[in-house]
Amino acid sequence: MSAQHIAKARTTAVVLAGGTGQRVGLSIPKQLLKIAGKAVIEHTLSIFQQTDSIDDVIVLMAPGYVSDVEKIVAKAGLTKVTKVIEGGATRNETTERAIAALGEGLAEGEDRNVLFHDAVRPLLSQRVIKDCVDALDRYEAVDVAIPSADTIIVTRTHGGDGEFITDVPDRSRLRRGQTPQAFKLSTIRRAYEIAAGDPNFQATDDCSVVLKYLPDVPIYVVAGDEYNMKVTQPVDVFIADKLFQLASTAVPQPTDDAAYRELLTGKTLVVFGGSYGIGADIASLAESYGATVYALGRSTTGTHVENPEHIDDALSKAYADTGRVDYVINTAGVLRIGKLAETDNTTIQEALNVNYLAPVQIARAAYKYLAETKGQLLLYTSSSYTRGRAEYSLYSSTKAAMVNLTQALADEWAADGVRVNCVNPERTATPMRTKAFGEEPAGTLLSSEAVARTSLDVLLSEMTGHVIDVRQQDPTRGASEASGFEQALAAVLDRQADV
């Protein structure tokens, strides 16, 4: 196939959202359930929005809920979504409606690529999408599957005695099917046209339609992803939400210094905890790119983050001086090591005031300024947020609270255009860490400058509600090459030793 022909092949993602929420005990379709602060379907549509190889998106929604999806699409700025139409009573009928919609406006002989994806698989990776689209350069039908980790048994019901095993297939040849399923439009249309003549036609997926009615068409299998789970049962809601919480997110980076300068010139940053370490490095970087920065700290400006009046005064001064506040960053924190039962009340109160109450007060005071500029609040957590560490109970628990605060505020403030994110640095060389642990071997810690650079990239991105891991990268594999969930898995393993 020539490169010219490939360039002409338009690729459409069809998001199948016709299911209901009965199996998860909901009165609304499960694709409208909120996970990690957004409706499941918004997560799914955002994936295709960000994919260069997808030209447009069509949604087939459960009857009666089309307007709900249209509102989500408009609010989230999902510009690739061109149609939201009602699905049918069955999966097959829904696909037939999608095929009809895809054929509208096509010239005679014109074909296109189409990817059918379940709306309730919101953890689809960019790698799987790319592999599917690439496979359509050689094949007319493509499925996505993963090996089965479980033994599969075939059973038969025997009267009223229950089920009995009749066969145990060879597990090495068994795969668990996922979506997307990808086709040339002409191929899937032809399969359904033939199936229409079968009075007993019934299928639960589209590849099986091609397999049965176009047996001469090979169906290529793309390796799927364990994270590409389907939210079907109540436990799936919990698992998906936890995966979103743990996932690190790739941060889009400006291409060069000129891009940073263009994005930051004229902007106002207020950095709490800006006396040293990560906060000081953020302030220095932002100033070098033309931003007006207010770096605040106990030792430099006498700003105590645990004092709400100091927070209000700092923000109001920045606004009075510049007429705006675009970004508010809080890197202030305290780390005290010791067994909780042996910790005095003063130390406990200090940890709660600085690590938890101060970010809450900063968020509350910053909101009105950030709502005016459609700005961003940036908080910081620790790798111990996923599981508390012995002798760091106060620190671990307050850092876990930062993740929840981030996700809650991102949802709460989304309608006002205010973004909230949380940076999760690996062990970092800062004065706070040195004070707690002493000198550590060179090369084992991240530099505060590296964390500051990633923090700046987060501020300049459009993301919200995310936890962004900053880790020392394997030089043979860049962060962009690993999926967010692969990074999350690696991070979870590393966290056993991190603080």
Coordinates of C-alpha atoms in Angstrom, one line a residue:
M1 CA 0.0 0.0 0.0
S2 CA 1.4 3.4 -1.0
A3 CA 2.1 6.1 1.5
Q4 CA -0.2 8.3 -0.6
H5 CA -3.1 5.9 -0.2
I6 CA -2.4 5.6 3.6
A7 CA -2.5 9.4 3.9
K8 CA -6.0 9.4 2.3
A9 CA -7.5 6.8 4.7
R10 CA -9.5 8.6 7.3
T11 CA -9.6 6.9 10.7
T12 CA -12.7 7.2 12.9
A13 CA -13.1 5.9 16.4
V14 CA -16.6 4.7 17.2
V15 CA -17.3 4.7 21.0
L16 CA -20.0 2.2 21.8
A17 CA -21.8 3.5 24.9
G18 CA -25.2 1.7 24.7
G19 CA -24.9 -0.2 28.0
T20 CA -26.8 0.4 31.2
G21 CA -25.6 0.5 34.8
Q22 CA -27.7 -2.4 36.0
R23 CA -24.7 -4.7 36.8
V24 CA -23.0 -2.0 38.9
G25 CA -26.3 -1.2 40.6
L26 CA -26.8 2.2 39.0
S27 CA -29.8 4.1 37.9
I28 CA -27.8 5.7 35.1
P29 CA -25.7 4.2 32.3
K30 CA -22.3 3.1 33.7
Q31 CA -20.5 5.2 31.2
L32 CA -21.8 8.3 33.0
L33 CA -20.5 7.1 36.3
K34 CA -17.7 9.3 37.6
I35 CA -14.2 7.8 38.1
A36 CA -11.3 10.0 39.1
G37 CA -13.4 13.1 38.9
K38 CA -14.8 12.5 35.4
A39 CA -17.5 10.5 33.7
V40 CA -16.1 7.2 32.4
I41 CA -17.0 8.2 28.9
E42 CA -15.1 11.5 29.2
H43 CA -11.9 9.6 30.1
T44 CA -12.4 7.3 27.0
L45 CA -13.2 10.2 24.6
S46 CA -10.2 12.1 25.9
I47 CA -7.9 9.3 24.9
F48 CA -9.0 9.5 21.3
Q49 CA -9.0 13.3 21.4
Q50 CA -5.2 13.1 22.2
T51 CA -4.4 10.5 19.5
D52 CA -2.9 11.9 16.3
S53 CA -3.9 8.9 14.3
I54 CA -7.6 9.4 15.0
D55 CA -9.3 11.9 12.8
D56 CA -12.8 12.0 14.3
V57 CA -15.0 10.3 16.8
I58 CA -18.6 9.1 16.8
V59 CA -20.5 8.2 20.0
L60 CA -23.4 5.7 20.0
M61 CA -25.1 6.4 23.3
A62 CA -27.8 4.7 25.3
P63 CA -31.3 6.0 24.3
G64 CA -32.4 9.0 26.4
Y65 CA -28.8 10.1 27.3
V66 CA -27.5 11.7 24.1
S67 CA -27.8 15.2 25.5
D68 CA -25.8 14.2 28.6
V69 CA -22.9 13.1 26.4
E70 CA -23.2 16.3 24.2
K71 CA -22.9 18.4 27.3
I72 CA -19.7 16.4 28.4
V73 CA -18.3 16.8 24.9
A74 CA -18.9 20.6 24.8
K75 CA -17.6 21.2 28.4
A76 CA -14.5 19.2 27.9
G77 CA -13.7 20.7 24.5
L78 CA -13.6 17.3 22.8
T79 CA -13.5 18.7 19.2
K80 CA -12.9 15.4 17.5
V81 CA -16.4 14.2 18.4
T82 CA -18.5 14.9 15.4
K83 CA -21.7 13.0 16.2
V84 CA -23.5 11.6 19.2
I85 CA -26.4 9.4 18.2
E86 CA -28.6 6.9 19.9
G87 CA -27.5 3.3 19.9
G88 CA -29.8 0.3 19.3
A89 CA -31.4 -2.3 21.5
T90 CA -28.5 -4.7 20.9
R91 CA -24.7 -4.5 20.3
N92 CA -25.3 -5.6 16.7
E93 CA -28.0 -3.0 16.0
T94 CA -25.7 -0.3 17.5
T95 CA -22.9 -1.3 15.2
E96 CA -25.2 -1.2 12.2
R97 CA -26.2 2.4 13.1
A98 CA -22.6 3.3 13.4
I99 CA -21.8 1.8 9.9
A100 CA -24.7 3.8 8.4
A101 CA -23.4 7.0 10.0
L102 CA -19.9 6.3 8.8
G103 CA -21.1 5.9 5.2
E104 CA -22.7 9.3 5.1
G105 CA -20.8 11.6 2.8
L106 CA -18.4 9.0 1.5
A107 CA -17.6 9.2 -2.2
E108 CA -18.2 6.1 -4.3
G109 CA -15.3 3.7 -3.8
E110 CA -14.0 5.6 -0.8
D111 CA -13.1 3.6 2.3
R112 CA -12.0 4.5 5.8
N113 CA -10.6 2.9 8.9
V114 CA -12.9 2.4 11.8
L115 CA -12.1 1.5 15.4
F116 CA -15.0 0.2 17.6
H117 CA -14.3 0.7 21.3
D118 CA -16.3 0.1 24.4
A119 CA -17.0 3.4 26.3
V120 CA -16.5 1.6 29.6
R121 CA -12.8 0.8 28.8
P122 CA -11.4 4.2 30.0
L123 CA -7.8 3.0 30.4
L124 CA -6.9 2.3 26.8
S125 CA -3.3 3.1 26.0
Q126 CA -2.0 5.1 23.0
R127 CA 0.2 2.1 22.1
V128 CA -2.8 -0.2 21.5
I129 CA -4.5 2.5 19.3
K130 CA -1.4 3.0 17.3
D131 CA -0.9 -0.7 16.8
C132 CA -4.5 -1.1 15.6
V133 CA -4.3 1.7 13.1
D134 CA -0.9 0.5 11.8
A135 CA -2.3 -3.0 11.4
L136 CA -5.0 -1.7 9.1
D137 CA -2.3 -0.8 6.6
R138 CA -2.0 -4.6 6.0
Y139 CA -5.2 -6.2 7.2
E140 CA -8.9 -5.6 6.9
A141 CA -9.9 -6.7 10.4
V142 CA -8.0 -6.4 13.7
D143 CA -8.8 -7.6 17.2
V144 CA -7.1 -6.8 20.5
A145 CA -6.5 -9.5 23.0
I146 CA -4.4 -10.6 26.0
P147 CA -3.3 -14.1 27.2
S148 CA -5.6 -15.6 29.7
A149 CA -4.0 -15.9 33.1
D150 CA -6.8 -18.1 34.3
T151 CA -7.6 -21.7 33.4
I152 CA -10.8 -21.7 31.2
I153 CA -13.3 -24.5 31.7
V154 CA -16.2 -25.5 29.6
T155 CA -19.3 -26.6 31.6
R156 CA -22.7 -28.1 31.1
T157 CA -25.7 -28.0 33.3
H158 CA -27.0 -31.4 34.3
G159 CA -30.6 -31.2 35.4
G160 CA -31.0 -29.5 38.8
D161 CA -27.6 -30.7 40.0
G162 CA -25.7 -27.7 38.8
E163 CA -22.7 -27.3 36.4
F164 CA -20.1 -29.9 35.6
I165 CA -16.8 -29.6 33.6
T166 CA -16.9 -31.0 30.1
D167 CA -13.6 -29.7 28.7
V168 CA -10.5 -27.8 29.8
P169 CA -9.0 -26.1 26.6
D170 CA -5.3 -25.5 26.3
R171 CA -4.7 -22.2 28.0
S172 CA -1.7 -21.4 25.9
R173 CA -4.0 -20.8 22.9
L174 CA -6.7 -18.9 24.7
R175 CA -6.9 -15.1 24.7
R176 CA -9.2 -12.6 26.4
G177 CA -10.7 -10.3 23.8
Q178 CA -10.7 -6.5 24.4
T179 CA -11.4 -3.5 22.3
P180 CA -10.9 -1.6 20.1
Q181 CA -11.7 -3.9 17.2
A182 CA -10.6 -2.3 13.9
F183 CA -11.8 -2.7 10.4
K184 CA -11.8 -1.3 6.9
L185 CA -15.3 0.2 6.8
S186 CA -16.1 -1.7 3.5
T187 CA -15.2 -5.0 5.3
I188 CA -17.3 -4.6 8.4
R189 CA -20.2 -3.3 6.3
R190 CA -20.0 -6.3 4.0
A191 CA -20.0 -8.7 6.9
Y192 CA -23.1 -7.1 8.4
E193 CA -24.9 -7.1 5.0
I194 CA -24.4 -10.9 4.7
A195 CA -25.4 -11.4 8.4
A196 CA -28.6 -9.6 7.7
G197 CA -29.7 -12.5 5.6
D198 CA -29.2 -15.0 8.5
P199 CA -32.5 -15.3 10.6
N200 CA -30.4 -16.6 13.5
F201 CA -27.8 -13.9 13.4
Q202 CA -26.5 -13.1 16.9
A203 CA -23.1 -11.8 18.0
T204 CA -21.6 -10.1 21.0
D205 CA -18.7 -8.5 19.2
D206 CA -17.8 -7.4 15.6
C207 CA -14.8 -9.6 14.9
S208 CA -17.0 -12.7 15.3
V209 CA -19.3 -11.3 12.6
V210 CA -16.4 -11.0 10.2
L211 CA -15.1 -14.5 11.2
K212 CA -18.5 -16.1 10.6
Y213 CA -19.7 -14.3 7.4
L214 CA -16.3 -13.4 5.8
P215 CA -14.3 -16.5 6.7
D216 CA -11.6 -15.7 4.0
V217 CA -10.7 -12.4 5.7
P218 CA -7.9 -12.9 8.2
I219 CA -8.3 -11.2 11.6
Y220 CA -5.0 -9.9 12.9
V221 CA -4.5 -9.9 16.7
V222 CA -2.8 -6.9 18.4
A223 CA -1.4 -7.4 21.8
G224 CA -3.7 -5.8 24.4
D225 CA -3.1 -4.4 27.8
E226 CA -4.0 -5.7 31.2
Y227 CA -5.0 -2.2 32.2
N228 CA -7.5 -2.0 29.4
M229 CA -10.2 -3.3 31.7
K230 CA -13.9 -3.1 31.2
V231 CA -16.0 -1.4 33.9
T232 CA -18.8 -3.9 34.3
Q233 CA -19.0 -5.2 37.9
P234 CA -19.1 -3.1 41.1
V235 CA -15.5 -4.1 41.9
D236 CA -14.4 -2.7 38.5
V237 CA -15.4 0.8 39.6
F238 CA -13.1 0.6 42.6
I239 CA -10.2 -0.9 40.6
A240 CA -10.4 1.6 37.8
D241 CA -10.6 4.5 40.2
K242 CA -7.5 3.2 42.0
L243 CA -5.6 2.8 38.7
F244 CA -6.4 6.3 37.8
Q245 CA -5.1 7.5 41.2
L246 CA -1.9 5.6 40.8
A247 CA -1.2 6.4 37.1
S248 CA 1.5 8.8 36.3
T249 CA 0.8 11.1 33.3
A250 CA 3.1 12.1 30.5
V251 CA 3.5 15.8 30.5
P252 CA 3.5 17.6 27.2
Q253 CA 6.6 19.7 27.0
P254 CA 7.2 23.0 25.2
T255 CA 9.7 22.5 22.4
D256 CA 12.3 25.0 23.4
D257 CA 13.2 27.9 25.6
A258 CA 11.3 30.3 23.3
A259 CA 8.1 28.3 23.9
Y260 CA 8.5 28.5 27.6
R261 CA 9.2 32.3 27.3
E262 CA 6.1 32.8 25.2
L263 CA 3.9 30.9 27.6
L264 CA 5.2 32.5 30.8
T265 CA 5.9 36.1 29.9
G266 CA 3.4 38.3 31.6
K267 CA 2.1 35.6 33.9
T268 CA 2.2 35.8 37.8
L269 CA 3.3 32.9 39.9
V270 CA 3.0 32.7 43.7
V271 CA 5.2 30.0 45.2
F272 CA 4.7 29.0 48.8
G273 CA 7.8 27.2 50.1
G274 CA 9.9 29.2 47.7
S275 CA 12.9 29.8 50.0
Y276 CA 14.9 26.7 48.9
G277 CA 14.7 23.3 47.2
I278 CA 12.0 22.6 44.6
G279 CA 10.1 25.8 45.3
A280 CA 13.2 28.0 44.8
D281 CA 14.1 26.3 41.6
I282 CA 10.6 26.7 40.2
A283 CA 10.7 30.4 41.0
S284 CA 14.2 30.8 39.4
L285 CA 13.1 28.9 36.2
A286 CA 9.9 30.8 35.8
E287 CA 11.6 34.2 36.3
S288 CA 14.2 33.3 33.7
Y289 CA 11.3 32.8 31.2
G290 CA 9.7 36.2 31.9
A291 CA 7.2 35.5 34.6
T292 CA 6.6 37.6 37.7
V293 CA 7.3 35.4 40.6
Y294 CA 6.5 35.8 44.3
A295 CA 8.7 33.3 46.1
L296 CA 7.6 33.1 49.7
G297 CA 9.1 31.3 52.7
R298 CA 9.5 31.3 56.4
S299 CA 13.3 32.1 56.3
T300 CA 13.2 34.7 53.4
T301 CA 9.9 36.6 53.5
G302 CA 8.7 35.6 57.0
T303 CA 5.7 33.9 55.4
H304 CA 4.3 31.1 57.6
V305 CA 2.0 28.9 55.5
E306 CA 0.2 27.6 58.6
N307 CA -1.1 31.2 59.1
P308 CA -4.1 32.0 56.9
E309 CA -3.5 35.7 57.1
H310 CA 0.0 35.3 55.7
I311 CA -1.5 33.4 52.8
D312 CA -4.1 36.0 52.1
D313 CA -1.6 38.8 52.3
A314 CA 0.8 37.1 49.9
L315 CA -1.9 36.5 47.3
S316 CA -3.5 39.9 47.6
K317 CA -0.1 41.6 47.2
A318 CA 0.7 39.7 44.1
Y319 CA -2.7 40.6 42.6
A320 CA -2.4 44.2 43.6
D321 CA 1.1 44.5 42.0
T322 CA 0.4 42.7 38.7
G323 CA -3.4 42.6 38.4
R324 CA -3.4 38.8 38.1
V325 CA -2.5 35.5 39.7
D326 CA -2.0 32.7 37.1
Y327 CA -0.3 29.9 39.1
V328 CA -0.2 29.1 42.8
I329 CA 2.3 26.5 43.9
N330 CA 2.8 25.0 47.3
T331 CA 6.0 23.1 48.0
A332 CA 6.1 23.8 51.7
G333 CA 6.3 20.7 54.0
V334 CA 7.8 19.2 57.1
L335 CA 9.1 15.7 57.5
R336 CA 9.6 14.4 61.1
I337 CA 10.6 10.8 61.6
G338 CA 9.5 8.9 64.7
K339 CA 7.0 6.5 66.2
L340 CA 3.6 8.1 66.6
A341 CA 3.2 7.0 70.2
E342 CA 6.4 8.7 71.1
T343 CA 5.6 12.0 69.2
D344 CA 4.7 15.0 71.2
N345 CA 1.6 17.2 70.5
T346 CA 3.6 20.1 69.2
T347 CA 5.2 18.0 66.5
I348 CA 1.9 16.4 65.5
Q349 CA 0.2 19.8 65.3
E350 CA 3.1 21.2 63.2
A351 CA 2.8 18.3 60.7
L352 CA -0.9 18.7 60.4
N353 CA -0.8 22.5 60.1
V354 CA 2.0 22.6 57.5
N355 CA 1.4 19.5 55.4
Y356 CA -2.4 19.5 55.4
L357 CA -4.2 22.6 56.7
A358 CA -1.8 25.0 54.9
P359 CA -2.5 23.5 51.4
V360 CA -6.2 23.6 52.2
Q361 CA -6.0 27.3 53.2
I362 CA -3.9 28.1 50.2
A363 CA -6.4 26.5 47.9
R364 CA -9.3 28.3 49.5
A365 CA -7.6 31.7 49.3
A366 CA -6.3 31.1 45.7
Y367 CA -9.5 30.1 44.2
K368 CA -10.9 33.5 43.4
Y369 CA -7.7 34.6 41.7
L370 CA -7.3 31.5 39.7
A371 CA -10.9 31.5 38.6
E372 CA -10.3 34.9 37.1
T373 CA -7.3 33.8 35.0
K374 CA -8.4 30.2 34.4
G375 CA -5.1 29.3 36.2
Q376 CA -3.8 26.3 38.1
L377 CA -3.1 25.2 41.6
L378 CA -0.1 22.8 41.9
L379 CA 0.4 20.7 45.0
Y380 CA 3.0 18.0 46.0
T381 CA 2.7 14.6 47.4
S382 CA 5.2 11.8 48.2
S383 CA 5.7 8.3 46.9
S384 CA 4.5 7.0 50.3
Y385 CA 1.0 8.2 49.6
T386 CA -0.1 4.8 48.3
R387 CA 0.9 3.1 51.5
G388 CA 1.9 4.6 54.8
R389 CA 5.4 4.0 56.1
A390 CA 6.3 3.1 59.7
E391 CA 7.7 6.1 61.5
Y392 CA 6.5 8.4 58.7
S393 CA 2.8 8.1 59.6
L394 CA 2.1 11.8 59.8
Y395 CA 4.0 12.6 56.6
S396 CA 2.5 9.6 54.6
S397 CA -1.1 10.3 55.7
T398 CA -1.0 14.0 54.9
K399 CA 0.6 13.4 51.5
A400 CA -2.2 10.9 50.7
A401 CA -4.6 13.7 51.6
M402 CA -2.9 15.9 48.9
V403 CA -3.8 13.4 46.2
N404 CA -7.4 13.3 47.3
L405 CA -7.5 17.1 47.7
T406 CA -6.2 17.5 44.1
Q407 CA -8.7 15.1 42.6
A408 CA -11.6 16.6 44.5
L409 CA -10.7 20.2 43.7
A410 CA -10.1 19.4 40.0
D411 CA -13.6 18.2 39.8
E412 CA -15.1 20.9 42.0
W413 CA -13.4 23.7 40.0
A414 CA -13.6 22.3 36.5
A415 CA -16.6 24.3 35.6
D416 CA -14.7 27.5 36.4
G417 CA -11.7 26.5 34.3
V418 CA -9.3 26.2 37.2
R419 CA -6.9 23.3 37.0
V420 CA -5.5 21.4 39.9
N421 CA -2.6 18.9 39.7
C422 CA -0.2 17.1 42.1
V423 CA 3.5 16.3 41.5
N424 CA 4.8 13.1 43.0
P425 CA 8.6 13.3 43.0
E426 CA 10.8 10.3 43.6
R427 CA 13.3 10.7 46.5
T428 CA 14.7 14.2 45.9
A429 CA 17.8 16.0 47.1
T430 CA 16.3 18.8 49.2
P431 CA 17.3 20.4 52.5
M432 CA 14.2 18.9 54.1
R433 CA 15.3 15.4 53.1
T434 CA 18.9 16.0 54.1
K435 CA 17.7 17.2 57.5
A436 CA 15.6 14.0 58.0
F437 CA 18.0 11.4 56.6
G438 CA 21.4 13.0 56.5
E439 CA 23.7 12.8 53.4
E440 CA 22.8 10.0 51.0
P441 CA 24.9 8.4 48.2
A442 CA 25.4 10.6 45.1
G443 CA 23.3 9.7 42.2
T444 CA 20.5 8.0 44.2
L445 CA 18.3 11.1 44.4
L446 CA 16.5 13.2 41.9
S447 CA 17.7 16.8 41.6
S448 CA 15.3 19.5 42.7
E449 CA 16.0 21.2 39.4
A450 CA 14.6 18.2 37.5
V451 CA 11.4 18.3 39.6
A452 CA 11.1 22.0 39.1
R453 CA 11.3 21.6 35.3
T454 CA 8.6 19.0 35.3
S455 CA 6.5 21.2 37.6
L456 CA 6.7 24.0 35.1
D457 CA 5.6 21.7 32.3
V458 CA 2.6 20.7 34.4
L459 CA 1.7 24.3 34.9
L460 CA 1.8 25.0 31.2
S461 CA -0.3 22.0 30.3
E462 CA -4.0 21.7 30.1
M463 CA -4.2 18.6 32.3
T464 CA -6.2 18.6 35.6
G465 CA -6.8 16.2 38.4
H466 CA -3.6 14.2 37.7
V467 CA -0.8 12.9 39.8
I468 CA 2.4 13.3 37.9
D469 CA 5.3 11.0 38.9
V470 CA 8.8 12.4 38.5
R471 CA 11.3 9.6 38.5
Q472 CA 14.9 9.0 37.4
Q473 CA 14.6 7.5 34.0
D474 CA 16.4 4.6 32.5
P475 CA 18.6 6.3 29.9
T476 CA 17.7 3.6 27.4
R477 CA 14.0 4.3 27.7
G478 CA 12.4 7.7 27.9
A479 CA 9.3 8.5 29.9
S480 CA 7.3 9.0 26.7
E481 CA 7.9 5.4 25.6
A482 CA 6.3 3.9 28.7
S483 CA 2.5 4.0 29.1
G484 CA 1.3 5.9 32.2
F485 CA 0.2 2.6 33.8
E486 CA 3.5 0.9 33.1
Q487 CA 5.2 3.8 34.8
A488 CA 2.6 3.5 37.6
L489 CA 3.5 -0.2 38.1
A490 CA 7.2 0.6 38.2
A491 CA 6.5 3.4 40.6
V492 CA 4.5 1.2 42.9
L493 CA 7.4 -1.3 43.1
D494 CA 9.9 1.5 43.8
R495 CA 7.7 3.0 46.5
Q496 CA 8.4 0.1 48.8
A497 CA 11.7 1.9 49.5
D498 CA 10.8 5.5 48.7
V499 CA 9.6 8.3 51.0

